[in-house]
Every structure is written in structure tokens, then in C-alpha cells.
Amino acid sequence: MSPRPCSKVSCQEQATVTLTYVYADSMVVLGPLSQHPEPHSYDLCARHSERLSAPQGWQVVRHAVLGDVGFAS
Ligand SMILES: [Zn+2]
């Protein structure tokens, strides 16, 4: 699997999580890096995922992305 860069402009880090906006539920979901880029998803490095702030009224849902879970699945 080829590494993907963080989607933040000017960030050179490798992405470790995928952030998905679920508009229907006003949720921002953070999960393991997705296998394929998706239209409403953004890849983020660990640093930027930790600093993430959701838009007003949105809820942030973090799946098990903290720690080194690897890509075993
Ligand atoms: Zn970053």
C-alpha cells in the first residue's frame, strides 16, 4: 500500500487516519486510513487528527486510531 500525504496544505507528514464528514448526522468520523480515497474523506497525519476541531454543532467520533494498530485488517 502506498503512503498518502496528509491533506493539510503545507504538511509533509504521512497520513495515518481518514476523516470522513457524515453530513446526514453532522458527524466527523476519524478512523484508520481508508484503502481508497473517497469524495468526502480527507487523509490526515496523527498530529492534525489530534488537533481536529469539528464545525459548530458537529460531533467528532474517533474510532480506534490512537496507538499503533497497524494495517492488519
Ligand atoms: Zn498533517
PDB file of N, CA and C and ligand atoms in Angstrom, residues 6 8 11 13 45 48, ligand 1:
ATOM      1  N   CYS A   6      -0.627  13.744   4.243  1.00  0.00           N
ATOM      2  CA  CYS A   6      -1.657  14.492   4.957  1.00  0.00           C
ATOM      3  C   CYS A   6      -2.280  15.500   3.990  1.00  0.00           C
ATOM      4  N   LYS A   8      -3.610  18.314   4.705  1.00  0.00           N
ATOM      5  CA  LYS A   8      -3.433  19.711   5.087  1.00  0.00           C
ATOM      6  C   LYS A   8      -2.366  20.352   4.206  1.00  0.00           C
ATOM      7  N   CYS A  11       1.608  20.497   4.909  1.00  0.00           N
ATOM      8  CA  CYS A  11       2.008  19.447   5.829  1.00  0.00           C
ATOM      9  C   CYS A  11       2.666  18.325   5.030  1.00  0.00           C
ATOM     10  N   GLU A  13       3.678  15.406   6.443  1.00  0.00           N
ATOM     11  CA  GLU A  13       3.568  14.139   7.161  1.00  0.00           C
ATOM     12  C   GLU A  13       2.791  13.103   6.358  1.00  0.00           C
ATOM     13  N   CYS A  45      -2.497  13.321   9.004  1.00  0.00           N
ATOM     14  CA  CYS A  45      -1.439  12.752   9.826  1.00  0.00           C
ATOM     15  C   CYS A  45      -1.904  12.739  11.283  1.00  0.00           C
ATOM     16  N   HIS A  48      -2.332  16.287  12.947  1.00  0.00           N
ATOM     17  CA  HIS A  48      -3.504  17.054  12.555  1.00  0.00           C
ATOM     18  C   HIS A  48      -4.805  16.396  12.989  1.00  0.00           C
TER      19      HIS A  48
HETATM   20 ZN    ZN B   1      -0.746  16.920   8.784  1.00  0.00          ZN
END
